[in-house]
Short mmCIF file of C-alpha atoms in Angstrom, two decimals:
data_model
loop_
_atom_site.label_atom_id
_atom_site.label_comp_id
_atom_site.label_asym_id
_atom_site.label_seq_id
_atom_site.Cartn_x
_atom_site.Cartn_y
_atom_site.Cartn_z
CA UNK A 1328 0.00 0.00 0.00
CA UNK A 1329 2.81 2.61 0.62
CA UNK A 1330 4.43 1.83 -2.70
CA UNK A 1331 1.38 2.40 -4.44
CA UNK A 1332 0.54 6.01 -2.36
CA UNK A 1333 4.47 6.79 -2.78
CA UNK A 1334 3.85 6.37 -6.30
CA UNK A 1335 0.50 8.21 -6.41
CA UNK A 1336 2.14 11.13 -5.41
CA UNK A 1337 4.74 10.76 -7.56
CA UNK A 1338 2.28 10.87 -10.44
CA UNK A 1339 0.72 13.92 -8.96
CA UNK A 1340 3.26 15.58 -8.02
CA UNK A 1341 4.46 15.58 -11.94
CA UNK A 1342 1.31 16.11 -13.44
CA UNK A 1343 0.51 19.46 -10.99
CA UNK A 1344 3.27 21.02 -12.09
CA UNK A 1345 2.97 20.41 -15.61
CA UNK A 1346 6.67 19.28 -16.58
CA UNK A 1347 6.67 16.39 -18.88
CA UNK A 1348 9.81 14.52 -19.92
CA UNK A 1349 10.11 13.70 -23.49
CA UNK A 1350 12.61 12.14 -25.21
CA UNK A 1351 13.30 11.94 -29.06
CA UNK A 1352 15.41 9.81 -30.99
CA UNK A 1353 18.37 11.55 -30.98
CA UNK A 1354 18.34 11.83 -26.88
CA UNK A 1355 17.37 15.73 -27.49
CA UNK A 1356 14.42 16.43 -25.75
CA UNK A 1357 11.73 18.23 -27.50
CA UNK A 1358 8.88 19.75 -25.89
CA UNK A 1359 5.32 20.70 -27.04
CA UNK A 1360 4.42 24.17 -28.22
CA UNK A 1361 3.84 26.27 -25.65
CA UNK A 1362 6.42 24.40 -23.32
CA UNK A 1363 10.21 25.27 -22.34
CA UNK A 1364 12.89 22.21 -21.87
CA UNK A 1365 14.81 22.88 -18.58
CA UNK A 1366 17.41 20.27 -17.57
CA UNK A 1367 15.36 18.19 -20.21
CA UNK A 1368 12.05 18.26 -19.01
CA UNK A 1369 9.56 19.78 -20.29
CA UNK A 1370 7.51 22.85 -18.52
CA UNK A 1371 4.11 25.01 -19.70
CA UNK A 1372 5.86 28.47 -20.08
CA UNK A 1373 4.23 31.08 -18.46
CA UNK A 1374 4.38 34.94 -18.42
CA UNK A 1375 7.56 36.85 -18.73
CA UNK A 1376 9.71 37.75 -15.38
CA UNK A 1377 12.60 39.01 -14.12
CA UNK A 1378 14.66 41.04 -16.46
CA UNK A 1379 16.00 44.76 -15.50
CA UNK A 1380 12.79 45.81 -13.78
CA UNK A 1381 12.74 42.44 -11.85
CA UNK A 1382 9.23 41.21 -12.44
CA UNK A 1383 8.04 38.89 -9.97
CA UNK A 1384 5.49 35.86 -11.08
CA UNK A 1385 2.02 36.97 -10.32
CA UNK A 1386 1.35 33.78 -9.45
CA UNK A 1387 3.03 32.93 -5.88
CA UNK A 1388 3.46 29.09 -6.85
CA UNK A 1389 5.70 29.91 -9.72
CA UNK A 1390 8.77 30.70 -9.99
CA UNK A 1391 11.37 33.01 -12.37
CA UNK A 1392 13.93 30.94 -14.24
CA UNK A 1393 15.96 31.66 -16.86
CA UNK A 1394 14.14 31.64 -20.79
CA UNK A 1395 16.07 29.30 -21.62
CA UNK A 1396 14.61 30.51 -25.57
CA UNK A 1397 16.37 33.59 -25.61
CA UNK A 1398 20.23 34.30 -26.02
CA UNK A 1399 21.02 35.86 -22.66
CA UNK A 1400 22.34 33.60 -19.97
CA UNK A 1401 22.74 34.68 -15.92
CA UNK A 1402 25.73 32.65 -15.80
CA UNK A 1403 27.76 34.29 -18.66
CA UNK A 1404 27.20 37.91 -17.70
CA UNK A 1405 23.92 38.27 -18.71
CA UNK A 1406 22.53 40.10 -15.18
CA UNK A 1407 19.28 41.68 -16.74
CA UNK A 1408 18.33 38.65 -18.21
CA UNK A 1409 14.14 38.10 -18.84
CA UNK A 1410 12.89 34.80 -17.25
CA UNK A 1411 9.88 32.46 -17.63
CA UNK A 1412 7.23 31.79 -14.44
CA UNK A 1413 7.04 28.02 -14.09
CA UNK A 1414 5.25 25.57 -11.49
CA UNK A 1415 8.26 24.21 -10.35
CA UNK A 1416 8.08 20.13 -9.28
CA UNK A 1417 8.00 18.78 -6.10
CA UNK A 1418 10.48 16.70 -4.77
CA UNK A 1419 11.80 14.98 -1.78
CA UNK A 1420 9.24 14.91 1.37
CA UNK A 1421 8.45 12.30 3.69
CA UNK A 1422 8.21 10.06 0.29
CA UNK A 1423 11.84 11.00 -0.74
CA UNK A 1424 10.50 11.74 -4.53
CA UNK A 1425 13.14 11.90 -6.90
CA UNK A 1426 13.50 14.88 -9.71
CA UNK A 1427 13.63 13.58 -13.69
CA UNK A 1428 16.64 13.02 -14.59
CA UNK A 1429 19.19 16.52 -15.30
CA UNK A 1430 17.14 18.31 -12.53
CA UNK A 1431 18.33 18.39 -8.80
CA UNK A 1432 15.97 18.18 -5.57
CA UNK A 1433 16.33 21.70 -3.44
CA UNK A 1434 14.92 23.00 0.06
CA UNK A 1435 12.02 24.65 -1.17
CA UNK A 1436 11.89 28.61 -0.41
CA UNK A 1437 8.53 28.92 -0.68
CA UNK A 1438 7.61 27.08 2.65
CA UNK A 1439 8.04 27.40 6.35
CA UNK A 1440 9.86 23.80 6.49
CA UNK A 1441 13.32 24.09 7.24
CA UNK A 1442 15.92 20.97 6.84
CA UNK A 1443 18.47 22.59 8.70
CA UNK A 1444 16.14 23.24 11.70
CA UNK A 1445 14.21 19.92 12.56
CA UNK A 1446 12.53 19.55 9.27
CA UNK A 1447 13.95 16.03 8.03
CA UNK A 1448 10.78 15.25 5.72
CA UNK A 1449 11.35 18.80 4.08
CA UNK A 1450 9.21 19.12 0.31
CA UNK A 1451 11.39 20.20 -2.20
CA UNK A 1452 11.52 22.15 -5.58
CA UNK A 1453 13.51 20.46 -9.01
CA UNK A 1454 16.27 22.80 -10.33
CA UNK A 1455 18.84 22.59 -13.47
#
């Protein structure tokens, strides 16, 4: 029974946040229209944030990453870069749910849980 609630929320936990992995035949993933590939999953691309004026999501269970569409990249200079909201996928939790593969399981900001202050079973965000 706990494999099958474990997995459960696995399945929920991917298909709330609306990140799909695909695969192609050459290994390069390609997503649907309307969708961004970070780490190789795909995500439904929302409105435009960040950038110089530092627009925040409007929705507050989103998050700014990188476009990963445009040419401008954070990590090579690129400081006013625009961004992408996304839901971002859960991870980790008292199930210990695992990120696709390319992504990496973080403390989640969002929440009052902290894993460095009693909170073993923690819920985490995915991140390239």
């Amino acid at each position: 029974m706990l494999f099958k609630t474990i997995t459960l929320l696995s399945l929920l936990a991917a298909v709330s946040a609306t990140a799909i992995p695909r695969a192609s035949s050459t290994g390069t993933n390609k997503c649907l229209r309307g969708q961004i590939s970070i780490g190789g999953t795909c995500f439904k691309a929302g409105a435009f944030c960040g950038g110089f004026a530092a627009i925040p999501c409007a929705d507050k269970n989103q998050v700014c990453v990188d476009d990963p569409r445009d040419n401008c990249d954070p990590k090579k200079g690129g400081v006013d870069c625009g961004g992408v909201c996304i839901q971002p996928l859960f991870c980790g939790g008292f199930a210990g749910i695992q990120c696709p593969k390319g992504l990496t399981c973080v403390d989640d900001p969002g929440d009052d849980c902290d894993p460095k202050n009693g909170g073993a079973d923690c819920g985490g965000i995915c991140v390239a």
